[in-house]
């Protein structure tokens, strides 16, 4: 019960802060942790990302949604330094961080996970966790040779890692190779490991992809917990139903641009969003369209529908 | 067939100079390839740079032996940095291409006519090892310990060589049980994941390349001192591949893998050679000559390596289950 109440208050705070904002793409937030301007990334002739302006509110769970190929993951890669922009600039906590290498971005407290889960297969679960801690003395080559210089710090790190493993219910797998975990457990491990960095902003790239429905609920719970612990969450997802439940604010991308923003239930009803997901003619029958524009168009719409996951 | 002779020569070879060279080279390669996942196909170049650094300093420039050792080590670090800067930001296979090419470029430069005055051309350099053998406390003569038969010079090389192996093995053990070793193993598994956790992956890979190169440098010193000579063709690409064979036999990413691999490989390499030679000379095998027999052992190394990769890809000390995790 108490957990529920605190969750409500924290969620309420986030929702209240965002409640009166205009529902416009690129709207400014009262307390943004991340601000991006004119971010452009081209792959040859294709402009994968072309974001004019976007802000992410501190302490809230923001979802970045959009159909396949909208440029969400590319945008993520750009923000975290894993890919290089063609144009644009962005600030994190007021500091400009474009061109900063990914490891420095992570050390600043902006930590990401990956769409294709990246656990370190031939390291045990606990070693995966320990690796996440920053500022380890034993990670420098000379002090690493003398155990006494880092064993104390290693104990603290291990305690923190064990706490997180218990929270994520992975403590039974502590000594197993990460490569022996199931897909869902890997997602959990990756999320838990990212928390070892002590992040302020957690960026989750499709945390629910490939996870069975039972585990999805537990994963959603963990994402909500992050907000309770004072962290900001930005996550990519293309399944709108997942988003509705947990996010305080939704940013919609399509064809590289931000096309809509707002609270989840409003965004879902936005015609621009529905068009982007389902195609502009989704409420017409195929026969009507065929009459209007010919059979080729009908084929296109079938393709678009097939691409949307439920 | 003189089995007693076959056994003693094979056992002697198992701990001999080439075993030491393979072992130290494989220890370096283990840091790079086994733990960090760097595909260095130019380990021979690290041996060459160290050996020639020593020989050039002493023979060509007439300077002190110990300065030569320092020059050899410094040259290895420089080589690692030169190879690492352009390639370590790229995918793993680029390092493989660049290192194999660099090793050949280096060998051809060392044996070129243009630098004959400095590096001695295809004859190489000699007379730089006196200071090393002056330190030898063993009085002249042949010494047998069980099956191991060597003279005082060889014993001195063997004692120094295996002591270096012990020091390097201890160093690898200490490094790899530490958080530093954990980062290296993490990079081997997935460098982007390690990057996303705030580690400067590029710098760690550079350090691994340098450390492994220094392992190779000591192998190069032992090869040069053991033969009292450096010659460019001793550092051809097949030296790198034999070092890989040694590492894989023992088990990559295992602290004692290089030692076990070097002992077994050197024993078998000699054993096959002597057995074939005797079989030809005593008329047991009639369809090949003894010159051909010497070549056949290289064919057998290839066949043996194939069988090893099929039936025991993890090596002797490795854990097959661990290796199969990759297949998921």
Coordinates of C-alpha atoms in Angstrom, one line a residue:
Chain A
X1 CA 0.0 0.0 0.0
X2 CA 2.7 2.4 1.0
X3 CA 4.6 1.8 -2.2
X4 CA 1.4 2.5 -4.1
X5 CA 0.8 5.8 -2.4
X6 CA 4.3 7.0 -2.9
X7 CA 4.1 5.9 -6.5
X8 CA 1.0 7.9 -6.9
X9 CA 2.5 11.0 -5.4
X10 CA 5.6 10.8 -7.5
X11 CA 3.6 10.1 -10.6
X12 CA 1.2 12.9 -9.7
X13 CA 4.0 15.4 -9.4
X14 CA 5.3 14.5 -12.8
X15 CA 1.9 14.6 -14.4
X16 CA 0.9 17.8 -12.7
X17 CA 4.1 19.5 -13.9
X18 CA 3.3 18.6 -17.4
X19 CA -0.5 19.0 -17.3
X20 CA -0.9 22.6 -18.5
X21 CA 1.6 22.4 -21.3
X22 CA 0.4 23.0 -24.9
X23 CA 0.1 19.7 -26.8
X24 CA 2.6 20.8 -29.5
X25 CA 5.7 19.1 -30.8
X26 CA 8.8 20.7 -29.3
X27 CA 7.0 22.3 -26.4
X28 CA 9.2 23.6 -23.6
X29 CA 9.0 21.9 -20.2
X30 CA 9.2 23.5 -16.8
X31 CA 12.4 21.6 -15.7
X32 CA 14.1 19.9 -18.7
X33 CA 17.1 17.6 -18.1
X34 CA 17.7 17.2 -21.8
X35 CA 17.2 19.8 -24.5
X36 CA 18.0 19.0 -28.2
X37 CA 18.0 21.5 -31.1
X38 CA 18.1 20.9 -34.9
X39 CA 19.5 17.4 -34.6
X40 CA 20.0 16.0 -38.1
X41 CA 21.4 12.6 -39.1
X42 CA 21.5 11.5 -42.8
X43 CA 22.4 8.2 -44.2
X44 CA 23.2 9.0 -47.8
X45 CA 20.1 10.4 -49.3
X46 CA 17.9 9.3 -46.4
X47 CA 17.3 11.8 -43.5
X48 CA 16.9 9.4 -40.6
X49 CA 16.6 12.0 -37.9
X50 CA 15.5 15.7 -38.3
X51 CA 14.4 16.9 -34.9
X52 CA 13.8 20.7 -34.6
X53 CA 13.5 21.0 -30.8
X54 CA 12.7 18.6 -28.0
X55 CA 12.9 18.7 -24.2
X56 CA 12.7 15.9 -21.7
X57 CA 11.2 16.7 -18.3
X58 CA 13.3 15.8 -15.2
X59 CA 11.8 13.2 -12.9
X60 CA 9.2 12.0 -15.3
X61 CA 8.9 8.9 -17.5
X62 CA 8.9 10.0 -21.1
X63 CA 8.1 7.6 -23.9
X64 CA 9.5 8.1 -27.4
X65 CA 7.2 6.3 -29.7
X66 CA 6.7 5.9 -33.4
X67 CA 6.3 3.3 -36.1
X68 CA 9.2 1.2 -37.3
X69 CA 11.9 3.2 -39.1
X70 CA 10.8 6.5 -37.5
X71 CA 14.4 7.2 -36.3
X72 CA 13.9 6.6 -32.6
X73 CA 16.9 4.4 -32.0
X74 CA 19.1 6.6 -34.3
X75 CA 18.0 9.6 -32.2
X76 CA 19.0 7.6 -29.1
X77 CA 22.3 6.7 -30.6
X78 CA 23.0 10.4 -31.4
X79 CA 22.1 11.7 -28.0
X80 CA 24.3 9.1 -26.2
X81 CA 27.3 9.6 -28.5
X82 CA 27.1 6.2 -30.2
X83 CA 26.5 7.8 -33.5
X84 CA 27.8 11.1 -35.0
X85 CA 25.3 13.9 -36.0
X86 CA 25.4 15.8 -39.2
X87 CA 24.0 18.9 -37.6
X88 CA 22.6 19.9 -34.2
X89 CA 23.3 20.4 -30.6
X90 CA 21.9 19.3 -27.3
X91 CA 22.4 19.9 -23.6
X92 CA 22.2 17.5 -20.7
X93 CA 21.8 19.2 -17.3
X94 CA 22.7 22.5 -19.0
X95 CA 26.0 21.2 -20.4
X96 CA 26.4 20.9 -24.2
X97 CA 27.3 17.3 -24.9
X98 CA 27.3 16.9 -28.7
X99 CA 30.5 15.3 -29.8
X100 CA 31.2 13.9 -26.3
X101 CA 32.2 10.2 -26.5
X102 CA 29.7 7.7 -25.2
X103 CA 31.7 6.7 -22.1
X104 CA 31.9 10.3 -20.9
X105 CA 28.1 10.7 -21.5
X106 CA 27.6 7.7 -19.3
X107 CA 29.8 9.0 -16.6
X108 CA 27.8 12.2 -16.5
X109 CA 24.8 10.1 -15.5
X110 CA 23.1 9.6 -18.8
X111 CA 23.0 5.8 -19.3
X112 CA 21.4 3.8 -22.0
X113 CA 20.4 0.2 -22.7
X114 CA 20.2 -1.4 -26.1
X115 CA 17.4 -2.7 -28.3
X116 CA 19.3 -5.9 -28.9
X117 CA 20.2 -6.7 -25.3
X118 CA 24.0 -6.5 -24.7
X119 CA 24.8 -8.7 -21.7
X120 CA 28.4 -9.8 -21.4
X121 CA 27.8 -13.5 -22.2
X122 CA 30.9 -15.1 -20.7
X123 CA 30.9 -13.0 -17.6
X124 CA 28.8 -14.1 -14.6
X125 CA 25.7 -12.1 -13.6
X126 CA 27.5 -10.5 -10.6
X127 CA 30.6 -9.6 -12.8
X128 CA 28.3 -7.9 -15.2
X129 CA 26.9 -5.9 -12.4
X130 CA 30.3 -5.0 -10.9
X131 CA 31.5 -3.8 -14.2
X132 CA 28.8 -1.1 -14.2
X133 CA 30.2 0.7 -11.2
X134 CA 32.2 3.8 -12.2
X135 CA 35.4 5.3 -10.6
X136 CA 36.9 1.9 -9.7
X137 CA 40.5 2.2 -8.6
X138 CA 41.1 -1.4 -9.6
X139 CA 40.3 -0.6 -13.2
X140 CA 43.5 1.3 -13.6
X141 CA 46.3 -1.0 -14.8
X142 CA 48.9 -0.3 -12.1
X143 CA 46.8 -0.3 -9.0
X144 CA 44.9 -3.4 -10.3
X145 CA 47.9 -5.6 -9.6
X146 CA 47.7 -5.0 -5.9
X147 CA 44.5 -6.3 -4.5
X148 CA 44.7 -4.3 -1.2
X149 CA 44.2 -1.1 -3.2
X150 CA 40.8 -2.1 -4.6
X151 CA 39.4 -4.9 -2.4
X152 CA 37.6 -2.5 -0.1
X153 CA 35.9 -0.7 -2.9
X154 CA 35.1 -4.0 -4.6
X155 CA 33.2 -5.1 -1.4
X156 CA 31.1 -1.9 -1.5
X157 CA 30.4 -2.4 -5.2
X158 CA 29.4 -6.1 -4.6
X159 CA 27.0 -5.1 -1.8
X160 CA 25.3 -2.5 -4.1
X161 CA 25.2 -5.1 -6.9
X162 CA 23.6 -7.7 -4.7
X163 CA 21.0 -5.3 -3.5
X164 CA 20.0 -4.5 -7.1
X165 CA 20.0 -8.2 -8.0
X166 CA 17.6 -8.9 -5.2
X167 CA 15.4 -6.1 -6.4
X168 CA 15.4 -7.4 -9.9
X169 CA 15.0 -11.0 -8.6
X170 CA 18.2 -12.1 -10.3
X171 CA 20.0 -13.1 -7.0
X172 CA 19.4 -16.8 -7.7
X173 CA 21.4 -16.4 -11.0
X174 CA 24.3 -14.5 -9.3
X175 CA 27.0 -17.0 -10.3
X176 CA 25.6 -18.0 -13.7
X177 CA 27.1 -16.9 -16.9
X178 CA 25.0 -14.0 -18.3
X179 CA 24.8 -16.0 -21.6
X180 CA 22.7 -18.6 -19.9
X181 CA 19.9 -16.2 -19.0
X182 CA 16.6 -16.0 -20.9
X183 CA 15.8 -13.0 -23.1
X184 CA 13.6 -11.4 -20.4
X185 CA 16.2 -12.0 -17.7
X186 CA 18.8 -10.4 -19.9
X187 CA 16.7 -7.3 -20.2
X188 CA 16.4 -7.2 -16.4
X189 CA 20.1 -7.6 -16.0
X190 CA 20.9 -4.9 -18.5
X191 CA 18.6 -2.5 -16.7
X192 CA 20.0 -3.4 -13.3
X193 CA 23.6 -3.1 -14.6
X194 CA 22.8 0.4 -16.0
X195 CA 21.7 1.4 -12.5
X196 CA 25.2 0.5 -11.2
X197 CA 26.4 3.6 -13.0
X198 CA 24.2 5.7 -10.7
X199 CA 22.4 7.4 -13.5
X200 CA 20.3 10.5 -13.4
X201 CA 18.7 9.9 -16.8
X202 CA 18.1 6.3 -17.8
X203 CA 17.5 5.7 -21.6
X204 CA 15.9 2.4 -22.3
X205 CA 15.8 1.3 -26.0
X206 CA 12.7 -1.0 -26.3
X207 CA 12.9 -2.5 -22.8
X208 CA 9.9 -4.6 -23.6
X209 CA 10.9 -6.1 -26.9
X210 CA 10.9 -9.8 -27.0
X211 CA 9.8 -10.2 -23.4
X212 CA 6.9 -12.5 -22.5
X213 CA 3.8 -10.9 -21.1
X214 CA 4.3 -12.1 -17.5
X215 CA 7.7 -10.6 -17.3
X216 CA 6.5 -7.4 -19.1
X217 CA 4.5 -6.5 -16.0
X218 CA 7.6 -6.9 -13.8
X219 CA 9.7 -4.9 -16.2
X220 CA 7.1 -2.1 -16.2
X221 CA 7.2 -2.1 -12.4
X222 CA 10.9 -1.7 -12.4
X223 CA 10.7 1.3 -14.8
X224 CA 8.1 2.9 -12.5
X225 CA 10.5 2.3 -9.6
X226 CA 13.2 4.3 -11.3
X227 CA 11.0 7.4 -11.2
X228 CA 10.3 6.7 -7.5
X229 CA 14.0 6.7 -6.9
X230 CA 14.3 10.2 -8.4
X231 CA 15.6 9.2 -11.8
X232 CA 14.4 10.4 -15.2
X233 CA 13.4 7.8 -17.7
X234 CA 13.3 8.2 -21.5
X235 CA 12.4 5.1 -23.3
X236 CA 11.8 4.0 -26.9
X237 CA 8.9 1.8 -27.7
X238 CA 6.8 1.2 -30.8
X239 CA 4.0 -0.6 -29.0
X240 CA 1.5 2.1 -27.9
X241 CA -0.3 -0.1 -25.3
X242 CA 2.9 -0.5 -23.3
X243 CA 3.3 3.2 -23.3
X244 CA -0.2 4.1 -22.1
X245 CA 0.3 2.4 -18.7
X246 CA 3.6 3.8 -17.5
X247 CA 4.5 7.0 -19.2
X248 CA 3.8 10.6 -18.0
X249 CA 4.5 12.2 -21.3
X250 CA 4.7 10.8 -24.8
X251 CA 6.8 12.1 -27.7
X252 CA 5.9 10.8 -31.1
X253 CA 8.4 10.5 -34.0
X254 CA 7.6 9.6 -37.6
X255 CA 10.0 9.8 -40.5
X256 CA 12.7 11.4 -38.4
X257 CA 10.6 14.3 -37.1
X258 CA 8.7 14.9 -33.8
X259 CA 5.1 15.0 -34.9
X260 CA 3.2 15.2 -31.6
X261 CA 3.6 15.4 -27.8
X262 CA 1.3 15.1 -24.9
X263 CA 0.0 12.8 -22.1
X264 CA -0.4 9.2 -23.3
X265 CA -4.2 9.1 -23.6
X266 CA -4.4 12.4 -25.6
X267 CA -1.5 11.5 -27.9
X268 CA -3.1 8.1 -28.7
X269 CA -6.2 10.0 -29.9
X270 CA -4.3 12.5 -32.0
X271 CA -5.1 12.1 -35.6
X272 CA -1.5 12.8 -36.7
X273 CA -0.3 9.9 -34.6
X274 CA -2.9 7.5 -35.8
X275 CA -2.1 8.5 -39.3
X276 CA 1.6 7.9 -38.8
X277 CA 0.9 4.5 -37.3
X278 CA -1.9 3.2 -39.4
X279 CA -1.6 5.3 -42.6
X280 CA -3.9 8.2 -43.5
X281 CA -6.6 5.9 -44.9
X282 CA -6.9 3.4 -42.0
X283 CA -10.6 4.1 -41.4
X284 CA -11.6 3.5 -45.0
X285 CA -12.4 0.1 -46.3
X286 CA -10.0 -1.3 -49.0
X287 CA -12.8 -1.2 -51.5
X288 CA -13.4 2.5 -51.0
X289 CA -9.7 3.3 -51.5
X290 CA -9.4 1.0 -54.4
X291 CA -12.2 3.0 -56.0
X292 CA -10.6 6.3 -55.2
X293 CA -7.0 5.6 -56.0
X294 CA -6.5 2.3 -57.5
X295 CA -5.3 -1.1 -56.3
X296 CA -1.6 -0.1 -55.8
X297 CA -2.5 2.1 -52.9
X298 CA -4.4 -0.7 -51.3
X299 CA -1.3 -2.9 -51.4
X300 CA 0.7 -0.1 -49.7
X301 CA -1.8 0.1 -46.8
X302 CA -1.6 -3.6 -46.2
X303 CA 2.2 -3.3 -45.9
X304 CA 1.8 -0.5 -43.4
X305 CA -0.7 -2.4 -41.3
X306 CA 1.6 -5.4 -41.2
X307 CA 4.4 -3.3 -39.8
X308 CA 2.5 -2.3 -36.7
X309 CA 2.9 -4.5 -33.7
X310 CA 0.2 -5.2 -31.1
Chain B
X1 CA 64.0 -47.0 -33.6
X2 CA 65.8 -45.6 -30.6
X3 CA 62.9 -44.7 -28.3
X4 CA 65.1 -43.5 -25.5
X5 CA 66.7 -41.0 -27.8
X6 CA 63.3 -39.9 -29.2
X7 CA 62.0 -39.4 -25.7
X8 CA 65.0 -37.4 -24.4
X9 CA 65.2 -35.1 -27.5
X10 CA 61.5 -34.5 -27.4
X11 CA 61.5 -33.8 -23.6
X12 CA 64.4 -31.4 -24.0
X13 CA 62.6 -29.6 -26.8
X14 CA 59.5 -29.3 -24.6
X15 CA 61.4 -26.9 -22.3
X16 CA 63.9 -25.5 -24.9
X17 CA 64.4 -22.1 -26.3
X18 CA 61.6 -22.3 -28.9
X19 CA 59.1 -23.4 -26.2
X20 CA 60.1 -20.3 -24.2
X21 CA 59.6 -18.1 -27.2
X22 CA 56.2 -19.6 -28.0
X23 CA 55.2 -19.4 -24.4
X24 CA 56.1 -15.7 -23.9
X25 CA 54.6 -14.8 -27.2
X26 CA 51.4 -16.7 -26.4
X27 CA 51.2 -15.0 -23.0
X28 CA 51.2 -11.6 -24.7
X29 CA 48.7 -12.9 -27.3
X30 CA 46.5 -14.2 -24.5
X31 CA 46.2 -10.7 -23.1
X32 CA 45.2 -9.3 -26.5
X33 CA 43.2 -12.1 -28.1
X34 CA 42.2 -14.4 -25.2
X35 CA 41.1 -11.7 -22.7
X36 CA 40.4 -8.6 -24.8
X37 CA 39.4 -10.2 -28.1
X38 CA 41.9 -8.2 -30.1
X39 CA 42.8 -10.1 -33.3
X40 CA 46.5 -9.4 -33.4
X41 CA 47.9 -11.4 -36.4
X42 CA 51.2 -9.6 -36.2
X43 CA 52.7 -10.9 -33.0
X44 CA 55.8 -11.8 -34.9
X45 CA 56.3 -8.1 -35.5
X46 CA 56.4 -7.4 -31.8
X47 CA 59.1 -10.1 -31.4
X48 CA 61.0 -8.7 -34.3
X49 CA 60.9 -5.1 -33.0
X50 CA 62.2 -6.1 -29.6
X51 CA 64.9 -8.4 -31.0
X52 CA 66.1 -5.9 -33.5
X53 CA 65.9 -3.1 -31.0
X54 CA 68.3 -5.0 -28.8
X55 CA 70.6 -6.1 -31.6
X56 CA 70.8 -2.8 -33.4
X57 CA 71.5 -0.9 -30.2
X58 CA 74.4 -3.2 -29.2
X59 CA 75.8 -4.3 -32.5
X60 CA 75.2 -1.4 -34.9
X61 CA 75.4 1.5 -32.4
X62 CA 77.9 -0.2 -30.0
X63 CA 75.9 0.8 -26.9
X64 CA 75.2 -0.9 -23.7
X65 CA 73.2 -4.2 -23.6
X66 CA 70.7 -3.1 -21.0
X67 CA 70.1 0.1 -23.0
X68 CA 69.3 -2.3 -25.8
X69 CA 66.7 -4.1 -23.7
X70 CA 65.1 -0.7 -22.9
X71 CA 65.2 0.3 -26.6
X72 CA 63.6 -3.0 -27.6
X73 CA 60.7 -2.5 -25.1
X74 CA 60.2 1.1 -26.1
X75 CA 60.1 0.1 -29.7
X76 CA 57.4 -2.4 -29.0
X77 CA 55.3 0.2 -27.2
X78 CA 55.7 2.5 -30.2
X79 CA 54.7 -0.2 -32.6
X80 CA 51.6 -1.0 -30.5
X81 CA 50.6 2.7 -30.4
X82 CA 51.2 3.1 -34.2
X83 CA 49.1 0.0 -34.9
X84 CA 46.4 0.9 -32.4
X85 CA 45.7 4.5 -33.2
X86 CA 44.1 3.9 -36.6
X87 CA 42.6 0.5 -36.0
X88 CA 41.3 0.2 -32.4
X89 CA 38.3 2.5 -33.1
X90 CA 37.3 0.2 -36.0
X91 CA 35.8 -3.2 -36.0
X92 CA 38.0 -6.1 -34.7
X93 CA 38.8 -7.5 -38.2
X94 CA 40.6 -4.3 -39.3
X95 CA 43.2 -4.8 -36.6
X96 CA 43.8 -8.3 -37.9
X97 CA 44.4 -7.0 -41.5
X98 CA 46.6 -4.1 -40.4
X99 CA 48.7 -6.2 -38.0
X100 CA 49.4 -9.0 -40.5
X101 CA 50.4 -6.4 -43.1
X102 CA 52.5 -4.4 -40.7
X103 CA 54.4 -7.5 -39.7
X104 CA 55.3 -8.3 -43.3
X105 CA 56.2 -4.7 -44.0
X106 CA 58.5 -4.7 -41.0
X107 CA 60.2 -8.0 -42.0
X108 CA 60.8 -6.8 -45.5
X109 CA 62.2 -3.5 -44.3
X110 CA 64.5 -5.3 -41.9
X111 CA 65.9 -7.6 -44.6
X112 CA 66.1 -4.8 -47.3
X113 CA 69.3 -3.9 -49.0
X114 CA 68.8 -0.2 -48.3
X115 CA 69.1 -0.8 -44.5
X116 CA 71.8 -3.4 -44.7
X117 CA 74.3 -1.3 -42.7
X118 CA 71.8 -0.9 -39.9
X119 CA 69.9 -4.2 -39.7
X120 CA 72.3 -6.5 -41.6
X121 CA 70.0 -7.4 -44.5
X122 CA 68.9 -11.0 -44.8
X123 CA 71.9 -12.1 -42.7
X124 CA 70.6 -10.2 -39.7
X125 CA 72.8 -9.2 -36.8
X126 CA 75.0 -11.1 -34.4
X127 CA 77.3 -10.5 -31.4
X128 CA 75.0 -8.6 -29.1
X129 CA 74.5 -11.3 -26.5
X130 CA 77.9 -11.4 -24.8
X131 CA 76.8 -9.3 -21.8
X132 CA 73.9 -11.8 -21.3
X133 CA 76.1 -14.9 -21.3
X134 CA 78.7 -13.2 -19.1
X135 CA 76.1 -13.2 -16.4
X136 CA 75.9 -17.0 -16.7
X137 CA 77.0 -18.5 -13.3
X138 CA 77.0 -22.1 -14.7
X139 CA 80.5 -23.4 -15.5
X140 CA 81.0 -24.8 -19.0
X141 CA 80.0 -28.3 -19.7
X142 CA 77.0 -30.5 -20.5
X143 CA 74.4 -31.1 -17.8
X144 CA 71.7 -33.8 -17.8
X145 CA 68.7 -33.6 -15.5
X146 CA 66.6 -36.8 -16.2
X147 CA 65.6 -36.5 -19.9
X148 CA 66.7 -32.9 -20.2
X149 CA 70.1 -32.6 -21.8
X150 CA 71.6 -29.2 -22.5
X151 CA 75.0 -27.4 -22.2
X152 CA 75.6 -24.5 -19.8
X153 CA 74.6 -21.7 -22.3
X154 CA 71.3 -23.3 -23.1
X155 CA 70.6 -24.0 -19.4
X156 CA 71.2 -20.3 -18.7
X157 CA 68.7 -19.3 -21.4
X158 CA 66.2 -21.8 -20.1
X159 CA 66.5 -20.6 -16.5
X160 CA 66.1 -17.0 -17.5
X161 CA 63.4 -17.8 -20.0
X162 CA 61.2 -19.8 -17.7
X163 CA 61.7 -17.3 -14.9
X164 CA 60.4 -14.6 -17.2
X165 CA 57.5 -16.9 -18.0
X166 CA 56.8 -17.3 -14.3
X167 CA 56.9 -13.5 -13.8
X168 CA 54.6 -12.8 -16.8
X169 CA 52.2 -15.6 -15.7
X170 CA 51.9 -14.1 -12.3
X171 CA 51.4 -10.6 -13.8
X172 CA 48.6 -11.9 -16.0
X173 CA 47.0 -13.7 -13.1
X174 CA 47.0 -10.5 -11.0
X175 CA 45.7 -8.3 -13.8
X176 CA 42.9 -10.7 -14.9
X177 CA 41.5 -11.2 -11.4
X178 CA 41.2 -7.5 -10.9
X179 CA 38.5 -5.0 -12.1
X180 CA 41.0 -4.1 -14.9
X181 CA 40.8 -7.7 -16.2
X182 CA 37.0 -7.6 -15.9
X183 CA 36.9 -4.5 -18.2
X184 CA 39.1 -6.3 -20.7
X185 CA 36.9 -9.4 -20.7
X186 CA 33.8 -7.2 -21.0
X187 CA 35.3 -5.6 -24.1
X188 CA 35.8 -9.1 -25.6
X189 CA 32.1 -9.8 -25.1
X190 CA 30.6 -6.5 -26.3
X191 CA 32.5 -3.3 -26.4
X192 CA 29.5 -1.1 -26.9
X193 CA 27.9 -2.4 -23.7
X194 CA 31.2 -1.6 -21.8
X195 CA 31.2 1.9 -23.4
X196 CA 27.6 2.5 -22.3
X197 CA 28.8 1.8 -18.7
X198 CA 31.3 4.7 -18.8
X199 CA 34.5 2.9 -19.7
X200 CA 37.0 4.4 -22.1
X201 CA 37.1 1.3 -24.3
X202 CA 39.6 2.7 -26.8
X203 CA 42.2 3.3 -24.1
X204 CA 41.7 -0.1 -22.5
X205 CA 42.2 -1.8 -25.9
X206 CA 45.3 0.3 -26.4
X207 CA 46.6 -0.8 -23.0
X208 CA 45.9 -4.5 -23.8
X209 CA 47.7 -4.1 -27.1
X210 CA 50.8 -2.6 -25.4
X211 CA 50.8 -5.1 -22.6
X212 CA 50.5 -8.0 -25.0
X213 CA 53.1 -6.5 -27.2
X214 CA 55.5 -6.3 -24.3
X215 CA 54.9 -10.0 -23.7
X216 CA 55.9 -10.5 -27.3
X217 CA 58.9 -8.3 -26.7
X218 CA 60.3 -10.7 -24.1
X219 CA 59.7 -13.6 -26.4
X220 CA 61.7 -11.6 -29.0
X221 CA 64.6 -11.0 -26.5
X222 CA 64.7 -14.7 -25.7
X223 CA 64.7 -15.7 -29.4
X224 CA 67.5 -13.3 -30.2
X225 CA 69.6 -14.3 -27.1
X226 CA 68.9 -18.0 -27.5
X227 CA 70.3 -18.0 -31.0
X228 CA 72.8 -15.1 -30.3
X229 CA 71.5 -13.7 -33.6
X230 CA 68.5 -12.0 -35.2
X231 CA 67.6 -12.8 -38.7
X232 CA 64.5 -11.3 -40.5
X233 CA 63.0 -14.5 -41.7
X234 CA 62.7 -15.9 -38.2
X235 CA 59.9 -13.4 -37.8
X236 CA 57.7 -14.4 -40.7
X237 CA 54.0 -14.7 -40.4
X238 CA 54.1 -18.5 -39.6
X239 CA 55.7 -17.6 -36.2
X240 CA 52.5 -15.7 -35.4
X241 CA 50.4 -18.7 -36.4
X242 CA 52.5 -21.1 -34.4
X243 CA 52.0 -18.8 -31.3
X244 CA 48.2 -18.9 -32.0
X245 CA 48.4 -22.7 -32.1
X246 CA 50.2 -22.8 -28.8
X247 CA 47.6 -20.5 -27.2
X248 CA 44.7 -22.4 -28.6
X249 CA 46.1 -25.8 -27.5
X250 CA 46.5 -24.6 -24.0
X251 CA 43.2 -22.7 -23.9
X252 CA 42.7 -19.0 -24.6
X253 CA 41.8 -16.7 -21.7
X254 CA 43.3 -19.2 -19.2
X255 CA 46.3 -18.1 -17.1
X256 CA 48.2 -21.4 -17.6
X257 CA 47.1 -21.9 -21.2
X258 CA 50.2 -20.6 -22.8
X259 CA 52.6 -22.7 -20.6
X260 CA 50.7 -25.9 -21.2
X261 CA 50.3 -25.2 -24.9
X262 CA 54.0 -24.4 -25.3
X263 CA 55.2 -27.6 -23.5
X264 CA 52.8 -29.8 -25.4
X265 CA 53.3 -28.2 -28.8
X266 CA 57.1 -28.1 -28.5
X267 CA 57.2 -31.8 -27.4
X268 CA 55.0 -33.0 -30.2
X269 CA 56.7 -30.9 -32.9
X270 CA 60.1 -32.5 -32.0
X271 CA 58.6 -35.9 -31.4
X272 CA 57.0 -36.2 -34.8
X273 CA 60.1 -34.9 -36.4
X274 CA 62.4 -37.4 -34.8
X275 CA 60.1 -40.3 -35.1
X276 CA 59.6 -39.7 -38.9
X277 CA 63.3 -39.2 -39.3
X278 CA 64.2 -42.4 -37.6
X279 CA 61.4 -44.3 -39.4
X280 CA 62.8 -43.2 -42.7
X281 CA 66.4 -43.9 -41.8
X282 CA 65.7 -47.4 -40.4
X283 CA 63.6 -48.3 -43.5
X284 CA 60.3 -48.5 -41.7
X285 CA 58.9 -45.8 -44.1
X286 CA 60.1 -46.1 -47.6
X287 CA 57.9 -43.8 -49.6
X288 CA 59.4 -40.5 -48.4
X289 CA 62.8 -39.1 -47.9
X290 CA 64.0 -37.5 -44.6
X291 CA 63.9 -34.0 -46.2
X292 CA 60.2 -34.6 -46.9
X293 CA 59.6 -35.9 -43.4
X294 CA 60.7 -32.6 -42.0
X295 CA 58.0 -30.9 -44.1
X296 CA 55.3 -33.4 -43.2
X297 CA 55.3 -32.3 -39.5
X298 CA 54.0 -28.9 -40.6
X299 CA 51.2 -30.7 -42.5
X300 CA 50.5 -32.6 -39.3
X301 CA 50.4 -29.4 -37.2
X302 CA 47.7 -28.2 -39.6
X303 CA 45.8 -31.4 -39.4
X304 CA 46.2 -31.4 -35.6
X305 CA 44.9 -27.8 -35.3
X306 CA 41.8 -28.7 -37.4
X307 CA 41.1 -31.7 -35.2
X308 CA 41.5 -29.5 -32.2
X309 CA 39.1 -26.9 -33.4
X310 CA 36.5 -29.5 -34.2
X311 CA 36.7 -31.6 -31.1
X312 CA 38.2 -29.3 -28.4
X313 CA 37.9 -25.7 -29.6
X314 CA 38.3 -24.5 -26.0
X315 CA 41.8 -26.0 -25.7
X316 CA 43.0 -28.2 -22.9
X317 CA 42.2 -25.9 -20.0
X318 CA 39.1 -24.2 -21.5
X319 CA 35.5 -24.8 -20.6
X320 CA 33.4 -26.0 -23.5
X321 CA 30.1 -24.8 -22.0
X322 CA 31.6 -21.3 -21.7
X323 CA 32.6 -21.3 -25.3
X324 CA 29.2 -22.5 -26.5
X325 CA 27.4 -19.5 -24.8
X326 CA 28.4 -17.5 -27.9
X327 CA 26.3 -19.7 -30.1
X328 CA 23.0 -18.7 -28.5

